[in-house]
Coordinates of C-alpha atoms and ligand atoms in Angstrom, one line a residue:
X1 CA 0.0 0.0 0.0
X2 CA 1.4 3.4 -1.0
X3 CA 1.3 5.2 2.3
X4 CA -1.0 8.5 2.2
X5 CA 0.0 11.8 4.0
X6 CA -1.3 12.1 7.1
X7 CA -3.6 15.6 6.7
X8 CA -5.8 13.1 4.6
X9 CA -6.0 10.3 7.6
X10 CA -7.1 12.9 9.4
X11 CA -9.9 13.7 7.2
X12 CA -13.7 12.5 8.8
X13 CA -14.8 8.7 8.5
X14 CA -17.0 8.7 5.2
X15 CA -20.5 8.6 7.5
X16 CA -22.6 7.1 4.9
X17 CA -20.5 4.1 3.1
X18 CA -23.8 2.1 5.1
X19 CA -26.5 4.0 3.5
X20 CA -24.8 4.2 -0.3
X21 CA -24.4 0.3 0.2
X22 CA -27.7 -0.3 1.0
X23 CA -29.0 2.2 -1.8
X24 CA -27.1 0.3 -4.3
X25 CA -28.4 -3.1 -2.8
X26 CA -32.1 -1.7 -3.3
X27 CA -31.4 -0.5 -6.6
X28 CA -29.9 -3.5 -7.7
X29 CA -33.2 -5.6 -6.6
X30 CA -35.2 -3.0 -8.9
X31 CA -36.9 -0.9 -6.0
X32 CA -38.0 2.5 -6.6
X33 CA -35.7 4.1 -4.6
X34 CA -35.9 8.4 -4.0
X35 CA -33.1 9.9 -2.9
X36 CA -33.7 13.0 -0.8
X37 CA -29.8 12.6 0.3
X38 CA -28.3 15.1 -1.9
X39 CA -28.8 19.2 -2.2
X40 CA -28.7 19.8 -5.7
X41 CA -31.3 21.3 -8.0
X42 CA -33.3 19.2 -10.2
X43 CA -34.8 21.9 -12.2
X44 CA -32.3 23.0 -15.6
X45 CA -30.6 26.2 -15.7
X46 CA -32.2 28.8 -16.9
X47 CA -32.7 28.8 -21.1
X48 CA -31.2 32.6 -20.8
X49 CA -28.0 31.5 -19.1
X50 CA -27.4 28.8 -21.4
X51 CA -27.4 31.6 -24.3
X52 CA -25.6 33.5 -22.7
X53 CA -23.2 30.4 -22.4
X54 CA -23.5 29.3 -25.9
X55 CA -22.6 32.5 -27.3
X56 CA -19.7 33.4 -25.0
X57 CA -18.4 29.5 -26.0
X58 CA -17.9 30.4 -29.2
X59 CA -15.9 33.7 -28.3
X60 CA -12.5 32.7 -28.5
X61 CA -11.1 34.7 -26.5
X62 CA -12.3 33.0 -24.1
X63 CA -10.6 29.9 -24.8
X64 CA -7.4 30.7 -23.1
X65 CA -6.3 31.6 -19.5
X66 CA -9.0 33.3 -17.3
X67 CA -7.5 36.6 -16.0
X68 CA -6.3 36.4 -12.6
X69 CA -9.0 37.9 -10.4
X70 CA -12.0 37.0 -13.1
X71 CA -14.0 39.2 -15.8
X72 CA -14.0 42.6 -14.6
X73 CA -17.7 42.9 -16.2
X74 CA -18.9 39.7 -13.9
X75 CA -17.5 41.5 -10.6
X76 CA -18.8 44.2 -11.8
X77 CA -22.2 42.4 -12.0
X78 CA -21.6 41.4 -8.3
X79 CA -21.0 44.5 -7.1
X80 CA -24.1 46.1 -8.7
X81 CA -26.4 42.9 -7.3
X82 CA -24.7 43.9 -4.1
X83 CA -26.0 47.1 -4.2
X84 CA -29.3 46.5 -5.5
X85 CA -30.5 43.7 -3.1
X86 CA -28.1 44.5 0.1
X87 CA -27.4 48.5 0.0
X88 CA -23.6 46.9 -0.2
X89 CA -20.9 48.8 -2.0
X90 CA -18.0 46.9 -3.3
X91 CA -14.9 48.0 -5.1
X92 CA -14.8 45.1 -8.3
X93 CA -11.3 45.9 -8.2
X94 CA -10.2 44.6 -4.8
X95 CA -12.9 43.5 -3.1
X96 CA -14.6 40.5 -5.1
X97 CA -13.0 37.5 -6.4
X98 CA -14.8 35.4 -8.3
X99 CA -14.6 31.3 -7.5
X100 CA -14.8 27.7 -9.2
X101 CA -18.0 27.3 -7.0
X102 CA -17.3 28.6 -3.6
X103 CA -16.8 25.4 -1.7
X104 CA -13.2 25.7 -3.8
X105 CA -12.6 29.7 -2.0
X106 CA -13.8 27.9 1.3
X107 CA -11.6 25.0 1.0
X108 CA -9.0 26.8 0.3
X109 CA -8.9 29.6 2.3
X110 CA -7.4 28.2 5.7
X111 CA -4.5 27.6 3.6
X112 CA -4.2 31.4 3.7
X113 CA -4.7 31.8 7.3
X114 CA -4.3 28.6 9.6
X115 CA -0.6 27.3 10.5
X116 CA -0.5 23.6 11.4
X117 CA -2.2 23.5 14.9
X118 CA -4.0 26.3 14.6
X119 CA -7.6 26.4 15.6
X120 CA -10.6 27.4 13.3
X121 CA -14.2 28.2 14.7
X122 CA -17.0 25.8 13.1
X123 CA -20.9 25.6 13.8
X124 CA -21.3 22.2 14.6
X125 CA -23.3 20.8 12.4
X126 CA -22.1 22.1 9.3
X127 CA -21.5 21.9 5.2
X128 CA -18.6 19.8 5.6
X129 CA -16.4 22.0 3.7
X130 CA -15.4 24.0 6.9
X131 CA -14.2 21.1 8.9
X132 CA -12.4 19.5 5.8
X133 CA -10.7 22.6 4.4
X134 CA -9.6 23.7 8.0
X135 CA -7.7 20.0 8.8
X136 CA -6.6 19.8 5.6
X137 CA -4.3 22.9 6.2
X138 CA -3.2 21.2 9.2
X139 CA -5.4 23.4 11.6
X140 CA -8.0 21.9 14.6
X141 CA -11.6 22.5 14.0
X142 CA -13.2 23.8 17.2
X143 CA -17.2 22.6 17.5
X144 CA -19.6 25.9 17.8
X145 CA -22.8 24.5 18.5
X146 CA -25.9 25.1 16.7
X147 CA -28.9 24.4 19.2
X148 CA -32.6 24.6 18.8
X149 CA -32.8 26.3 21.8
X150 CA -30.8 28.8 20.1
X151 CA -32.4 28.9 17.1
X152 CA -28.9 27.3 15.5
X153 CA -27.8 30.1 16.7
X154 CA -24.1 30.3 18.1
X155 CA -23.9 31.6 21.5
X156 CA -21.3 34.4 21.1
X157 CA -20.9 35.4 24.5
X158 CA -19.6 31.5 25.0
X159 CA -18.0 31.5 22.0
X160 CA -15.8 35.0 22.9
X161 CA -14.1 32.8 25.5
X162 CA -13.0 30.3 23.5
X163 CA -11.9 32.9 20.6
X164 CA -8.5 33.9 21.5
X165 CA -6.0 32.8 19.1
X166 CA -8.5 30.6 16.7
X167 CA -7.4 32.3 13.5
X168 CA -11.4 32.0 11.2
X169 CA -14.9 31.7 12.4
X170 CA -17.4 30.2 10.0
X171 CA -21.1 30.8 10.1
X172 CA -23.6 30.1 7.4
X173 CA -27.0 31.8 7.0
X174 CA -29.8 30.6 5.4
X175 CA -28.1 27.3 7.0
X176 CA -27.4 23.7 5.9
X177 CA -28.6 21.5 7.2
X178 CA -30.2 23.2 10.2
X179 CA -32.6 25.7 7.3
X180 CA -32.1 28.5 10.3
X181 CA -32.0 32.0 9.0
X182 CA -30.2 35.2 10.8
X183 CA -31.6 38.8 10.9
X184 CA -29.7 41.9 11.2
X185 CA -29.5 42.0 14.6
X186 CA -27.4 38.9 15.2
X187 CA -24.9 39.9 12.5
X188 CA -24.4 43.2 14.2
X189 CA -23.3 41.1 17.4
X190 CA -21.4 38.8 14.8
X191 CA -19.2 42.4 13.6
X192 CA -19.2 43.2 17.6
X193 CA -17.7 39.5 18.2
X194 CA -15.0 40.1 15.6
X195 CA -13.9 43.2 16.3
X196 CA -13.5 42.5 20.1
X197 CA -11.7 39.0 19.5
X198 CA -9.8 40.1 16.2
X199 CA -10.9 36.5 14.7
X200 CA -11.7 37.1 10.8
X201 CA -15.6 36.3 10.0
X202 CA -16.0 34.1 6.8
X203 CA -20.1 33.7 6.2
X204 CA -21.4 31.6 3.9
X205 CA -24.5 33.4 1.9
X206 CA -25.2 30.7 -0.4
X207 CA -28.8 30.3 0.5
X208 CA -29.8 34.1 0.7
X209 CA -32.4 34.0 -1.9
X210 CA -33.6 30.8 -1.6
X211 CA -36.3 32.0 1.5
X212 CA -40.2 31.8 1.6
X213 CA -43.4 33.1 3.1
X214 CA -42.1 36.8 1.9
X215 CA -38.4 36.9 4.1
X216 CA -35.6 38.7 2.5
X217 CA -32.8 37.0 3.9
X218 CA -30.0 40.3 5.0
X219 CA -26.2 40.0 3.9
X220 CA -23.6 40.1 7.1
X221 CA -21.8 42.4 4.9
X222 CA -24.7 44.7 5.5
X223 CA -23.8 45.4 9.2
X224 CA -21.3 48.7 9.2
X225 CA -17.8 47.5 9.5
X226 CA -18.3 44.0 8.7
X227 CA -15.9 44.6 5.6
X228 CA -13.4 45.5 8.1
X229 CA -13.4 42.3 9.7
X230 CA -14.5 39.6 7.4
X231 CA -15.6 38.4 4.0
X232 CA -18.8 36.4 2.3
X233 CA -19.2 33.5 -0.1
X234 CA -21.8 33.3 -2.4
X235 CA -22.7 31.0 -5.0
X236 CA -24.7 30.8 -8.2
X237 CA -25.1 27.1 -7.9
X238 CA -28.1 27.3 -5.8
X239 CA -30.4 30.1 -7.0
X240 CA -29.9 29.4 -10.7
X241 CA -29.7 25.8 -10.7
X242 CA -26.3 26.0 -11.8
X243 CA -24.2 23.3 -9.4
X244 CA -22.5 21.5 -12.2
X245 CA -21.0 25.0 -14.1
X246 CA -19.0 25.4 -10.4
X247 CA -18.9 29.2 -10.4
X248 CA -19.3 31.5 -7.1
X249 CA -17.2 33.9 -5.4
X250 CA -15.9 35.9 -2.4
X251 CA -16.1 39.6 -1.5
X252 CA -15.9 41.6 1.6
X253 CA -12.4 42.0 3.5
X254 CA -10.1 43.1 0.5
X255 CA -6.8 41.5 2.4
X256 CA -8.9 38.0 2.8
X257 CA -10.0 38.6 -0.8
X258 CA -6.0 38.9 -1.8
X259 CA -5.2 36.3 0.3
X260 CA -7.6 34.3 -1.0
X261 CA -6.3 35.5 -4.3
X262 CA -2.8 34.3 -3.9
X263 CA -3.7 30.5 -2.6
X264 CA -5.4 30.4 -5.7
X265 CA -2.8 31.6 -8.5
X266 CA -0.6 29.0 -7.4
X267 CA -3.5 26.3 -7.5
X268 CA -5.8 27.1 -10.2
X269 CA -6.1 29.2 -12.8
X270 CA -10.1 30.9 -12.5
X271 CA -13.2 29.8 -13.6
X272 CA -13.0 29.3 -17.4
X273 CA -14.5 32.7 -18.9
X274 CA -18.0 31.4 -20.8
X275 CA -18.9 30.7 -17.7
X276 CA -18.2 33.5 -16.1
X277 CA -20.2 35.4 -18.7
X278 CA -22.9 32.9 -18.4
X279 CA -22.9 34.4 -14.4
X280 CA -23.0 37.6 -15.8
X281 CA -26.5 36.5 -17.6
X282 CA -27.7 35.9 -14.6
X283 CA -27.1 38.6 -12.8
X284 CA -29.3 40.3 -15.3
X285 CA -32.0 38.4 -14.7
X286 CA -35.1 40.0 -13.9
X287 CA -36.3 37.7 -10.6
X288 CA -38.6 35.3 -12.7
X289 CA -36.7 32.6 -12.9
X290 CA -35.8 32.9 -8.6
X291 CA -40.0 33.2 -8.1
X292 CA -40.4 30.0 -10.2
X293 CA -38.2 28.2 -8.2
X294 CA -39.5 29.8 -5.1
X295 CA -42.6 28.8 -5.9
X296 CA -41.6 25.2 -6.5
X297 CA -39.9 24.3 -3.2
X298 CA -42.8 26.0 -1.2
X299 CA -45.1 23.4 -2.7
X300 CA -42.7 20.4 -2.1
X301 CA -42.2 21.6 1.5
X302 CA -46.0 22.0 2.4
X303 CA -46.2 18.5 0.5
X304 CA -43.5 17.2 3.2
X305 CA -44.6 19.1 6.1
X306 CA -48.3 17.8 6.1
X307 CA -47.2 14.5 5.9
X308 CA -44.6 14.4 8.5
X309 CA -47.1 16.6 10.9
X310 CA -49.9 13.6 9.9
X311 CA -47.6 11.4 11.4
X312 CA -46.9 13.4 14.5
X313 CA -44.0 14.7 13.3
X314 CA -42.9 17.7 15.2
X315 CA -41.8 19.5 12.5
X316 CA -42.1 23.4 11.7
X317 CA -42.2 24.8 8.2
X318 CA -38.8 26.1 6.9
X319 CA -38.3 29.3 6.0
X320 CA -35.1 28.9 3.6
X321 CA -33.0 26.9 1.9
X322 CA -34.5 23.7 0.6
X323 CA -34.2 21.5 3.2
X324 CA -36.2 19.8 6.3
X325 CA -34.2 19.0 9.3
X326 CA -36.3 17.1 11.2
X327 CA -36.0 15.6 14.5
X328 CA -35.8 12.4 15.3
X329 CA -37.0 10.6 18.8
X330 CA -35.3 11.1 21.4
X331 CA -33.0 7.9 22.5
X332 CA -32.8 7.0 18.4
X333 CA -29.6 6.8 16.4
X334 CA -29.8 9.5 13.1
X335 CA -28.1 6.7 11.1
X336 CA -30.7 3.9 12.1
X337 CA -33.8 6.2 11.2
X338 CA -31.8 6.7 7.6
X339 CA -31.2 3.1 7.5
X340 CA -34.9 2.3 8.4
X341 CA -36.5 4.6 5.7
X342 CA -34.1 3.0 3.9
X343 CA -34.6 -0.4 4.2
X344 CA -38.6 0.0 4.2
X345 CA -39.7 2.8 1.9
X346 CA -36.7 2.9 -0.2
X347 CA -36.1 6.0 0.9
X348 CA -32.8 8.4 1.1
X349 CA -32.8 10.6 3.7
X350 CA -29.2 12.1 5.2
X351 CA -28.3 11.6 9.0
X352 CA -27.8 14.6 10.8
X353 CA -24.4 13.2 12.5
X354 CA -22.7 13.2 9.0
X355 CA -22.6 17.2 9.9
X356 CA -21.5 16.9 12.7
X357 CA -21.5 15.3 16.5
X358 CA -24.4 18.5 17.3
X359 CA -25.9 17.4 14.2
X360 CA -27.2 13.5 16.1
X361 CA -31.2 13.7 17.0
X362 CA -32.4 14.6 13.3
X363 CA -32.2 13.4 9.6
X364 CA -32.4 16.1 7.0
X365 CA -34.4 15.8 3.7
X366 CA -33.6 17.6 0.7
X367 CA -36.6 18.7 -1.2
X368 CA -34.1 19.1 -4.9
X369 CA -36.3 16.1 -6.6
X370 CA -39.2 16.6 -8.6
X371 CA -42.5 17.6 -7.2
X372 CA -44.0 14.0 -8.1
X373 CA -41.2 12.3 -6.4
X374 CA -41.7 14.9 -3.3
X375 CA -45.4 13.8 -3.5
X376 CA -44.3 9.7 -3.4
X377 CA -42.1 10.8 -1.0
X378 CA -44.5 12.0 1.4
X379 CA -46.9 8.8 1.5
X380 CA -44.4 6.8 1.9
X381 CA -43.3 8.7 5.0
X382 CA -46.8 8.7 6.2
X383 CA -46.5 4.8 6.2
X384 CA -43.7 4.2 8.1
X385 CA -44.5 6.8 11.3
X386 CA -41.3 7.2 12.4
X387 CA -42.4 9.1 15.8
X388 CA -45.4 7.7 17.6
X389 CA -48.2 9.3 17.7
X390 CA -48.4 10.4 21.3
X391 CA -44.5 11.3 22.2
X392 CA -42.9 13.3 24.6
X393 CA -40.5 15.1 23.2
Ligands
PLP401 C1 -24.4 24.1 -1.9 C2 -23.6 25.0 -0.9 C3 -22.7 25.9 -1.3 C4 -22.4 26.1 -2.8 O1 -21.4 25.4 -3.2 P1 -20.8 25.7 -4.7 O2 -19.4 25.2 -4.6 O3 -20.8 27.1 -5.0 O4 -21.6 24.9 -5.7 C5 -22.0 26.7 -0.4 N1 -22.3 26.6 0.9 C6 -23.3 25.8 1.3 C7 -23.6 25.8 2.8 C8 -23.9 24.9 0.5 O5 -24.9 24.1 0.9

């Protein structure tokens, strides 16, 4: 055996070899198996992007090297959506960097930041991207627990203790898995945390128009002096369907962003310029296409939600992001209840441990399948009653 390095040893157990297994197994013996595991759109891109794509495809000049910090006209873009939905100026010149789908930016930026030993502030449970990126730098993820109590919330005044030194604090709002959203007010104590402990913010946006019942989800970049002390990914992968093309970026903190910057001229070389101009189409979008989909995962959710409350489910409608974290009784493994709506309904459903050790009491369902599926999905959950009917908790 060729002996690995150790940063990737140290990487998490893969939680769900169990649950692919089984999936396989089932699909193998011809059952009709949904897969609510995975977060990623099932609706196409928009026709306009692709256009936009097409066209810019057959531009050759975009055929060779990506500038270094991306098309000046998409930042530009960026900084003018900025402005238009979050009252957020950006300079396009220094403070926006655009990304091969921002889980790359958030992967690689403790590389920027976090010598070996180092420790890194991470809501617990979380997109695994945090934890991964962090140890594979060589630096020591440090839980922040998201409770329910809390709202999946952090507790900052706790977390201020254990601040000193920790080099990046990652929050993510609209969340995954947990769906929580954040309001003004708690990033104003976020900006208030970071400029008493001096540890950089990096929040994750990627969900902030993906929210329903008529919430506008604020920016952390909003607060006043936020760009002082931290930085914000966002993504296009989520709002316009657009996972595959891998294109997002980073603005805020214009230090982070050349930091950021300079990990990446030595790793990559940018997001390849069609699509870059295909983000541009997007940003000119008029909203349609974002009410459409709206409009589509509100259904699916009141679809799930009245089944799971049928049941005696105690869940509450979400109000972002598209998916249902749901608790599980209390005493019962989050990898069992997979396993079981597995193994009976031929259902895929993700523990809530694979985020995380906080992340143990609840499975989350992503509601990216189509409608019909969501529909299937929902009867079959009504069968198998995973809580009783009278409980306790
Ligand atoms: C899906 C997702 C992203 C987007 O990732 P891309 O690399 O831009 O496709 C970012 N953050 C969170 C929390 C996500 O769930």
């Amino acid at each position: 055996m060729i002996p690995v390095a150790r940063r990737l040893t140290r990487l998490p157990p893969y939680l769900f070899v169990e649950i692919d297994r089984m999936k396989d197994e089932l699909i193998k013996q011809g059952r009709d198996v949904i897969d609510m595991g995975v977060g990623d759109p099932d609706e196409p891109t928009p026709d306009f992007i692709l256009k936009a794509a097409i066209k810019a495809l057959k531009d050759r000049s975009n055929h060779q090297y990506p500038s270094n910090r991306g098309l000046m006209v998409l930042r530009v873009e960026i900084a003018r959506w900025y402005k238009k939905r979050f009252g957020v100026i950006l300079d396009p010149a220094t403070e926006i960097l655009p990304l091969i789908g921002s889980k790359e930016g958030i992967a690689h930026l403790p590389l920027a930041y976090v010598n070996p030993g180092d420790r890194v502030l991470i809501p617990d449970p979380c997109y695994p991207p945090y934890r991964t990126g962090t140890i594979l730098a060589g630096g020591r993820p440090v839980a922040v627990p998201l409770l329910a109590q809390n709202d999946f919330l952090p507790d900052l005044g706790k977390l201020a203790k254990q601040a000193k030194g920790a080099k990046l604090l990652f929050l993510n709002y609209p969340n995954n898995p947990t769906a929580a959203t954040a309001d003004l007010s708690f990033f104003r104590d976020v900006v208030r945390f970071g400029q008493k402990t001096g540890v950089p913010v990096c929040h994750d946006a990627a969900y902030s128009e993906l929210t329903y019942d008529g919430l506008r989800h604020p920016s952390f970049l909003q607060v006043p002096g936020a760009k002082e002390i931290g930085i914000e990914f966002h993504s296009l992968s989520k709002s316009y369907n657009m996972t595959g093309w891998r294109i997002g970026w980073v603005c805020g903190n214009k230090e982070m962003v050349s930091a950021l910057a300079k990990v990446k001229s030595n790793i990559d070389s940018g997001v390849f310029q069609a699509i870059q101009m295909a983000g541009v189409a997007a940003f000119r979008d008029s909203g349609s296409h974002l009410k459409r989909m709206l409009k589509i995962y509100e259904t699916r959710r009141d679809l799930m939600h009245r089944s799971l409350r049928k049941t005696g489910w105690p869940v509450t409608p979400l109000k972002a992001t598209f998916y249902l974290w749901a608790p599980i009784p209390r005493g019962r493994k989050s990898k069992e209840v997979a396993a079981e709506l597995l193994r009976k309904e031929a259902l895929v459903a993700t523990p809530g441990v694979g985020f995380g050790n906080a992340g143990e009491g609840y499975i989350r369902f992503s509601l990216s399948i189509p409608t019909q599926r969501v529909k299937e999905a929902a009867r079959r959950i009504e069968r198998l009653a995973v809580w009783p009917r009278r409980h306790s908790r």
